Amino acid sequence: MSDKYDLVVIGSGPAGYVAAIKAAQMGLKTACVEQWVNDKDTVQLGGTCLNVGCIPSKALLDSSHKFTEVRDGLAVHGITVKKPEFDVATMLARKDKIIAQLTGGIAGLFKHNGVTAIAGKAKVLVGTKVQVTDAKGNVQELQAGNIIIAAGSLPVSIPPAPIDNEYIIDSTGALALTEVPGRLGVIGAGVIGLELGSVWRRLGSEVVMLEALDDFLPMMDMQIAKEAGKIFKKQGLDIRLGARVTKAEVKKGRVVVTYATAEGEHTETFDKLIVAVGRKPNSQGLFASDSGVTLDERGFIYVNDYCETEAPHVYAVGDIVRGPMLAHKGSEEGVMVVERILGEQAQMNYDCIPSVIYTHPEIAAVGRTEQELTADGVEYKIGVFPFAASGRALAANDAEGMVKLIAHAETDRILGCHILGASAADLVQQVVIAMEFGSSAEDLALTVFGHPTLSEAVHEAALAVDGHAIHIANRKKR
Ligand code: NAD
């Protein structure tokens, strides 16, 4: 006899656990299957985000940022500190404590809401059945009314630089280095490369980033990416564009990396090499061949706008389906699916998903970039406000970067916002809300913003769209 559930969720990352909690709140009998088992032999909830992704990386980014503040940022305030020291073990222990607190919190929420956590690897069978095999090889079958697959993603590896978990490491290994590498190589100057490269650079590593593309952060607004690149260079991140790694070999306890650029072949030697070249959907071995679930050509589970797979009552959400690999995108998809299972007409607004790179300053974005609009032939107008003209940013001695707001040339509707600056992640959220409500730049411009705040830069950028900024000289109208 198989156990029966209204909903079986596969995976307990932000896409899966949020869907499971939501479903249980709404009265569905819900189980969440998770294959991750911790050293106490119990199921470890939270997925990549909580265990080896968003949260631990932010913990290390915050610790290392505080260190640079003490080392380099206090003299200007009149505070002198004798040579500060850094203890990596304490930083890692703090990170682990945060992970334990948050993953334990999910276990508590599951209990409170009545979600059954099941340890093991799940496989979707025909007829909305789920087979679960635990670490000891025991197999059980669950009969589900509906299934949500939220099995997430895995780091991509490249043949020239195979991960050995000692010298050549992926993002997981880069969160657990027990000492600061003297020279650190990073393959890929994307989100993970920049965040983890920043952590170790701040703690003293000499960091060289090898990026295959000729453009830096091509998915970001070009103006913001260019400005960010200059700031990161000043911080000592040696970012080499158009650099394709062809070989990485461990020799005498160091990694010798060969890479090619337009100028020819080069070699560099590092103490550690981080491979951060993207992530791929974790869709292998997840379903029986007759399950009805199909994959697209890149291995993502094929779904429609409502996250329905080709198999009835089987849904897929988060990193394992098309769209940006962002925790909050997966969570919202999970909520949408649960609401649709319950008969509501819920849908996602994929045009309004913010994304952030947690460097310092942060880079945050929502909506379209200037280059995308140009390519699509959309007429637009822009308003830019630099933090150097913000009283709050100057008072905080944190005045690098800018807010850039893009609005439609005729309708004035906000099409995008791109922020480089302290607290950009939180600042962009107010534009996300405005966009959700179909706001024009003028609507934002007519809104009262508190003074003195960093948010005033968003207000001024909105004013600048029509040449009405107060605290900068406006561009002459075209
Ligand atoms: P990414 O796509 O952001 O960056 C990977 C980079 O590696 C790209 O610039 C790519 O051109 C480069 N690259 C690929 N192959 C290469 C090669 N052979 N040699 C040199 N460069 C190469 O991917 P990521 O940084 O690994 O992150 C993976 C996913 O996780 C992304 O979708 C990202 O959005 C998500 N993520 C998000 C956050 C956040 O929201 N703050 C943090 C971490 C990761």
XYZ file of C-alpha atoms and ligand atoms in Angstrom:
522
model
C 0.000 0.000 0.000
C 1.415 3.372 -0.914
C 0.978 6.467 1.258
C -1.462 8.943 -0.252
C -0.951 12.712 -0.420
C -2.821 15.541 -2.143
C 0.572 16.978 -3.090
C 4.090 15.600 -3.179
C 6.808 18.218 -3.601
C 10.213 17.019 -4.784
C 12.998 19.183 -3.374
C 13.064 21.446 -0.326
C 14.874 24.521 -1.674
C 13.066 27.892 -1.764
C 10.859 26.702 -4.640
C 9.908 23.420 -2.964
C 9.615 24.311 0.710
C 7.564 27.434 0.050
C 5.154 25.458 -2.158
C 4.878 22.737 0.505
C 4.156 25.199 3.322
C 1.658 27.132 1.204
C -0.140 23.911 0.213
C -0.338 22.687 3.788
C -1.645 26.096 4.917
C -4.380 25.756 2.313
C -5.393 22.364 3.667
C -3.664 19.988 1.232
C -2.118 16.850 2.711
C 1.473 17.511 1.666
C 4.780 15.641 1.651
C 8.157 17.080 0.667
C 10.840 14.635 -0.478
C 14.465 15.706 -0.036
C 17.544 13.618 -0.795
C 19.996 15.763 1.205
C 20.942 13.988 4.440
C 23.145 15.694 7.050
C 25.901 14.224 9.227
C 23.305 13.390 11.901
C 21.643 11.146 9.308
C 18.519 13.278 9.191
C 16.982 15.093 6.253
C 18.562 18.499 5.577
C 15.981 20.962 4.259
C 16.596 24.256 2.445
C 18.340 23.144 -0.760
C 21.158 25.048 -2.421
C 19.977 28.501 -1.309
C 20.130 27.870 2.408
C 22.920 25.298 2.562
C 25.474 26.198 -0.111
C 24.133 29.214 -1.989
C 22.446 32.522 -1.258
C 22.563 32.494 2.530
C 26.086 31.165 3.244
C 27.545 33.396 0.514
C 25.835 36.438 2.045
C 27.180 35.460 5.472
C 30.737 35.416 4.087
C 30.148 38.608 2.099
C 28.969 40.395 5.231
C 31.868 39.135 7.366
C 34.450 40.059 4.750
C 32.826 43.458 4.120
C 32.969 44.271 7.817
C 36.667 43.392 7.758
C 37.375 45.775 4.871
C 35.402 48.478 6.632
C 37.578 48.101 9.727
C 40.769 47.836 7.680
C 40.133 50.514 5.072
C 36.937 52.407 5.841
C 37.208 53.837 9.329
C 40.073 56.349 9.128
C 37.826 58.771 7.256
C 35.495 58.798 10.279
C 38.421 59.561 12.582
C 38.651 56.021 13.917
C 42.050 54.376 13.998
C 42.406 50.654 14.357
C 45.715 48.882 14.768
C 46.219 46.153 12.146
C 42.960 44.165 12.277
C 43.132 40.392 12.068
C 40.759 37.952 10.540
C 39.895 34.453 11.722
C 38.506 32.343 8.879
C 37.375 29.554 11.223
C 35.142 31.977 13.148
C 33.683 33.301 9.893
C 32.875 29.753 8.728
C 31.407 28.775 12.098
C 29.139 31.848 12.029
C 28.003 30.905 8.526
C 27.285 27.319 9.623
C 25.295 28.562 12.612
C 23.111 30.694 10.347
C 22.540 27.720 8.031
C 21.586 25.509 10.979
C 19.210 28.158 12.317
C 17.445 28.657 8.990
C 17.256 25.016 7.895
C 16.066 24.078 11.393
C 13.506 26.863 11.005
C 12.097 25.202 7.892
C 11.869 21.883 9.722
C 9.931 23.737 12.441
C 7.617 25.356 9.879
C 6.992 21.969 8.239
C 6.012 20.566 11.635
C 3.840 23.549 12.485
C 1.998 23.427 9.151
C 1.797 19.635 8.960
C 4.125 19.035 5.989
C 5.648 15.539 6.066
C 9.371 15.621 5.213
C 10.557 12.403 3.600
C 14.276 11.648 3.174
C 15.325 10.075 -0.083
C 15.709 10.455 -3.822
C 12.408 10.829 -5.628
C 11.472 9.554 -9.055
C 8.223 10.482 -10.796
C 6.361 7.433 -12.111
C 3.394 7.304 -14.449
C 0.026 7.997 -12.791
C 1.270 10.694 -10.350
C 3.156 8.155 -8.289
C 6.485 9.021 -6.666
C 9.075 6.410 -5.832
C 11.429 7.355 -2.982
C 14.728 5.578 -2.372
C 16.490 6.479 0.867
C 20.248 6.497 1.552
C 20.098 2.864 2.781
C 18.373 1.733 -0.416
C 14.875 1.315 1.103
C 12.180 2.063 -1.469
C 8.675 3.374 -0.848
C 5.967 4.559 -3.205
C 3.757 7.594 -2.665
C 0.466 8.134 -4.448
C 0.057 11.842 -5.156
C -2.927 13.869 -6.290
C -0.428 16.370 -7.705
C 3.348 16.565 -7.939
C 5.565 19.655 -7.923
C 9.128 19.004 -9.084
C 11.480 21.552 -7.524
C 14.765 19.650 -7.689
C 16.861 22.739 -8.455
C 20.191 23.002 -10.248
C 23.816 21.896 -10.051
C 27.081 23.685 -10.851
C 28.267 23.226 -14.433
C 31.734 21.730 -14.777
C 33.985 22.164 -17.770
C 36.296 19.454 -19.146
C 39.503 21.579 -18.971
C 39.030 22.170 -15.225
C 37.556 19.087 -13.510
C 36.551 19.696 -9.897
C 38.781 17.808 -7.430
C 37.314 19.511 -4.333
C 40.802 20.313 -3.096
C 42.489 22.663 -5.525
C 39.865 23.020 -8.228
C 36.606 23.758 -6.482
C 33.041 24.768 -7.275
C 30.881 27.318 -5.457
C 30.278 24.871 -2.597
C 34.002 24.419 -2.007
C 34.573 28.162 -2.258
C 32.242 28.678 0.729
C 34.337 26.389 2.899
C 37.990 27.326 2.291
C 39.698 27.087 5.663
C 42.381 29.617 4.843
C 42.724 32.620 2.580
C 44.395 31.505 -0.679
C 47.413 33.595 -1.631
C 46.459 33.567 -5.306
C 42.948 32.660 -6.292
C 41.819 31.966 -9.840
C 38.134 32.177 -10.751
C 36.748 30.862 -14.026
C 33.660 32.895 -14.915
C 33.063 36.544 -13.984
C 29.323 36.014 -13.491
C 27.219 36.281 -10.360
C 28.903 33.538 -8.335
C 32.417 34.399 -9.518
C 32.003 38.037 -8.501
C 30.430 37.294 -5.120
C 32.907 34.609 -4.059
C 35.857 36.350 -5.701
C 34.940 39.445 -3.655
C 34.870 37.500 -0.369
C 38.393 36.161 -0.744
C 39.781 39.342 -2.305
C 38.574 41.329 0.715
C 40.358 38.883 3.003
C 43.622 39.350 1.115
C 43.726 36.949 -1.855
C 45.124 38.138 -5.122
C 42.165 37.320 -7.380
C 42.326 36.767 -11.132
C 39.015 36.189 -12.914
C 39.030 34.544 -16.330
C 35.873 35.274 -18.303
C 35.302 33.717 -21.720
C 33.028 36.477 -23.017
C 34.372 39.775 -24.348
C 31.670 41.703 -22.475
C 31.456 42.062 -18.717
C 28.036 41.139 -17.214
C 26.228 41.221 -20.570
C 22.837 40.509 -18.964
C 23.060 43.714 -16.926
C 22.463 47.224 -18.256
C 25.647 48.142 -20.132
C 26.174 51.475 -18.383
C 25.857 49.843 -14.962
C 28.107 46.915 -15.941
C 30.795 49.284 -17.219
C 30.752 51.365 -14.049
C 30.736 48.246 -11.863
C 33.716 46.852 -13.780
C 35.726 49.997 -12.980
C 34.868 49.795 -9.279
C 35.737 46.084 -9.048
C 39.067 46.776 -10.737
C 39.796 49.424 -8.100
C 38.970 46.835 -5.446
C 41.691 44.627 -6.907
C 39.623 42.080 -8.831
C 41.756 41.378 -11.886
C 39.006 40.587 -14.412
C 40.320 39.337 -17.765
C 37.706 39.281 -20.504
C 37.834 37.142 -23.643
C 39.839 34.557 -21.677
C 38.933 30.951 -22.435
C 40.458 28.346 -20.140
C 41.912 25.411 -22.031
C 43.655 23.494 -19.253
C 43.936 23.421 -15.466
C 46.433 21.047 -13.906
C 47.450 20.516 -10.295
C 51.226 20.552 -10.002
C 53.087 20.471 -6.696
C 50.070 21.657 -4.724
C 49.176 24.537 -7.019
C 46.908 24.894 -10.035
C 48.486 25.811 -13.339
C 45.869 27.291 -15.645
C 46.287 27.775 -19.361
C 43.935 30.146 -21.116
C 43.620 31.652 -24.559
C 42.828 35.260 -25.483
C 42.887 37.104 -28.798
C 46.569 37.828 -28.056
C 47.483 34.144 -27.658
C 48.003 31.556 -24.932
C 48.797 32.449 -21.314
C 49.453 30.572 -18.084
C 48.802 31.544 -14.480
C 49.462 29.650 -11.272
C 46.999 29.723 -8.385
C 46.676 28.220 -4.917
C 42.999 27.516 -5.560
C 40.797 27.693 -8.631
C 37.048 28.316 -8.392
C 34.947 27.164 -11.332
C 31.831 29.359 -11.558
C 30.673 28.979 -15.143
C 26.952 28.602 -14.582
C 24.467 26.089 -13.237
C 22.447 23.370 -14.980
C 19.044 21.864 -14.178
C 19.162 18.864 -11.843
C 16.857 16.816 -14.023
C 18.767 13.569 -14.547
C 17.140 10.385 -13.231
C 14.122 12.258 -11.893
C 11.394 10.480 -13.778
C 10.573 7.161 -15.366
C 10.611 7.123 -19.166
C 6.819 6.682 -19.287
C 6.092 9.464 -16.751
C 5.046 11.861 -19.497
C 7.413 14.595 -18.270
C 9.674 15.945 -21.026
C 12.884 17.968 -21.102
C 13.864 20.768 -23.448
C 17.123 20.669 -25.398
C 19.089 22.126 -22.462
C 17.792 19.631 -19.908
C 15.203 21.914 -18.297
C 11.831 20.314 -17.605
C 9.474 21.579 -20.261
C 6.645 23.653 -18.729
C 4.119 26.226 -19.959
C 3.547 29.665 -18.396
C 1.740 28.014 -15.485
C 4.561 25.558 -14.741
C 2.515 22.603 -16.011
C 4.627 19.784 -17.475
C 3.358 17.573 -20.273
C 2.104 15.061 -17.676
C -1.286 15.835 -16.083
C -1.086 17.020 -12.452
C 2.725 17.181 -12.600
C 4.240 20.660 -12.275
C 7.829 21.891 -12.181
C 9.143 25.139 -10.686
C 12.380 26.978 -9.882
C 15.863 26.397 -11.317
C 14.784 23.184 -13.063
C 12.565 25.100 -15.528
C 13.161 28.008 -17.947
C 13.740 31.514 -16.637
C 16.317 33.040 -14.308
C 17.825 30.804 -11.634
C 16.683 32.878 -8.688
C 15.289 31.609 -5.400
C 12.436 34.121 -5.317
C 11.341 33.244 -8.858
C 11.027 29.591 -7.813
C 9.150 30.438 -4.617
C 6.591 32.531 -6.499
C 6.147 29.817 -9.118
C 5.517 27.312 -6.317
C 2.854 29.538 -4.770
C 1.229 30.076 -8.182
C 1.057 26.311 -8.792
C -0.511 25.596 -5.405
C -3.122 28.282 -6.022
C -3.886 26.834 -9.450
C -4.192 23.315 -7.983
C -6.799 24.855 -5.685
C -8.681 26.211 -8.702
C -7.555 29.843 -8.657
C -6.455 31.766 -11.763
C -3.010 32.668 -10.385
C -0.227 33.703 -12.757
C 3.360 34.951 -12.617
C 4.590 38.298 -13.889
C 7.908 37.244 -15.383
C 8.622 40.853 -16.457
C 8.944 41.996 -12.890
C 11.515 39.726 -11.232
C 14.362 41.579 -9.513
C 17.898 40.208 -9.561
C 20.890 41.183 -7.460
C 24.625 40.638 -7.375
C 25.818 41.048 -3.787
C 29.143 42.693 -4.426
C 29.872 46.005 -2.740
C 28.419 48.134 -4.137
C 25.516 45.834 -4.973
C 24.091 45.562 -8.473
C 20.316 45.235 -8.662
C 18.005 45.201 -11.630
C 14.416 44.745 -12.694
C 12.855 44.875 -16.146
C 14.513 45.725 -19.433
C 18.012 47.057 -20.059
C 18.792 49.954 -22.358
C 20.523 47.650 -24.859
C 17.535 45.264 -24.972
C 15.141 48.126 -25.674
C 17.401 49.511 -28.377
C 17.619 46.070 -29.989
C 13.814 45.762 -29.912
C 13.339 49.239 -31.359
C 11.401 50.469 -28.319
C 11.532 54.248 -27.790
C 12.530 55.037 -24.231
C 13.795 57.809 -21.992
C 16.155 57.453 -19.057
C 16.794 59.171 -15.758
C 20.091 58.677 -13.957
C 20.999 59.874 -10.483
C 24.478 59.291 -9.025
C 24.823 58.420 -5.336
C 27.648 60.981 -5.213
C 24.827 63.568 -5.123
C 22.924 61.811 -2.333
C 23.344 63.345 1.105
C 22.598 60.033 2.839
C 25.115 58.113 0.706
C 27.820 60.722 1.357
C 27.099 60.724 5.090
C 27.536 56.959 5.064
C 30.764 57.270 3.039
C 29.178 54.854 0.579
C 28.465 56.979 -2.481
C 29.627 54.905 -5.461
C 27.240 54.083 -8.278
C 23.899 55.331 -9.502
C 20.212 54.685 -10.007
C 19.064 54.422 -13.609
C 15.374 54.381 -14.417
C 14.064 53.640 -17.892
C 10.551 54.629 -19.006
C 8.641 54.307 -22.261
C 9.136 57.427 -24.410
C 5.418 57.967 -24.992
C 3.480 56.276 -22.200
C 6.082 57.041 -19.475
C 5.464 53.539 -18.078
C 8.513 52.265 -16.165
C 10.268 49.591 -18.225
C 13.310 48.935 -16.086
C 15.488 50.036 -13.208
C 19.185 49.348 -12.732
C 21.011 50.251 -9.581
C 24.676 50.093 -8.658
C 25.137 51.137 -5.066
C 24.946 50.375 -1.383
C 21.647 48.634 -0.541
C 20.732 48.408 -4.239
C 18.974 45.089 -3.514
C 16.500 46.800 -1.204
C 16.231 50.013 -3.218
C 15.214 48.232 -6.408
C 12.289 46.614 -4.628
C 10.374 49.897 -4.548
C 10.579 50.054 -8.349
C 9.497 46.402 -8.563
C 6.365 47.351 -6.624
C 5.815 50.413 -8.812
C 6.145 48.272 -11.955
C 3.722 45.662 -10.570
C 1.178 48.467 -10.316
C 1.921 49.648 -13.855
C 3.421 52.898 -12.570
C 4.771 55.668 -14.772
C 8.029 57.454 -13.993
C 5.890 60.464 -13.133
C 3.953 58.431 -10.525
C 7.255 57.748 -8.769
C 8.326 61.350 -9.242
C 5.109 62.537 -7.566
C 5.626 60.219 -4.577
C 6.986 61.674 -1.328
C 10.308 60.113 -0.335
C 11.708 60.498 3.183
C 14.830 62.571 3.689
C 17.638 61.769 4.125
C 17.447 58.293 2.595
C 19.167 56.350 -0.168
C 15.690 55.938 -1.673
C 15.766 59.611 -2.627
C 18.142 58.559 -5.410
C 15.291 56.488 -6.891
C 13.027 59.536 -6.635
C 15.595 61.777 -8.314
C 16.146 59.230 -11.104
C 12.368 59.241 -11.701
C 12.404 63.041 -11.797
C 15.419 62.978 -14.129
C 13.469 60.908 -16.684
C 11.738 64.127 -17.756
C 14.614 66.435 -16.924
C 13.189 67.533 -13.560
C 15.788 66.260 -11.085
C 16.505 68.821 -8.391
C 19.874 67.757 -7.006
C 21.788 67.325 -10.281
C 22.049 69.308 -13.469
C 19.494 67.781 -15.830
C 20.472 66.613 -19.283
C 19.355 68.909 -22.034
C 16.240 67.516 -23.699
C 16.800 65.856 -27.056
P 26.572 33.041 -14.547
O 25.901 32.610 -15.779
O 26.109 34.227 -13.805
O 28.134 33.302 -14.848
C 28.975 32.338 -15.438
C 30.024 33.065 -16.255
O 30.990 32.114 -16.651
C 29.470 33.705 -17.528
O 29.865 35.061 -17.571
C 30.093 32.878 -18.632
O 30.359 33.619 -19.792
C 31.378 32.412 -17.982
N 31.934 31.182 -18.566
C 31.265 30.088 -18.965
N 32.129 29.151 -19.424
C 33.372 29.677 -19.300
C 34.691 29.200 -19.586
N 34.893 27.975 -20.105
N 35.745 30.009 -19.326
C 35.541 31.253 -18.793
N 34.321 31.743 -18.522
C 33.246 30.965 -18.745
O 26.593 31.741 -13.621
P 27.048 31.567 -12.110
O 27.761 32.755 -11.617
O 27.752 30.246 -12.052
O 25.662 31.455 -11.349
C 24.765 30.387 -11.672
C 23.340 30.785 -11.473
O 23.069 30.990 -10.107
C 22.980 32.059 -12.215
O 21.811 31.845 -12.924
C 22.773 33.063 -11.138
O 21.750 33.972 -11.451
C 22.414 32.220 -9.915
N 22.912 32.897 -8.732
C 22.272 33.999 -8.289
C 22.780 34.700 -7.211
C 22.074 35.910 -6.717
O 20.889 36.055 -6.985
N 22.748 36.831 -6.049
C 23.958 34.300 -6.607
C 24.592 33.185 -7.102
C 24.064 32.495 -8.171
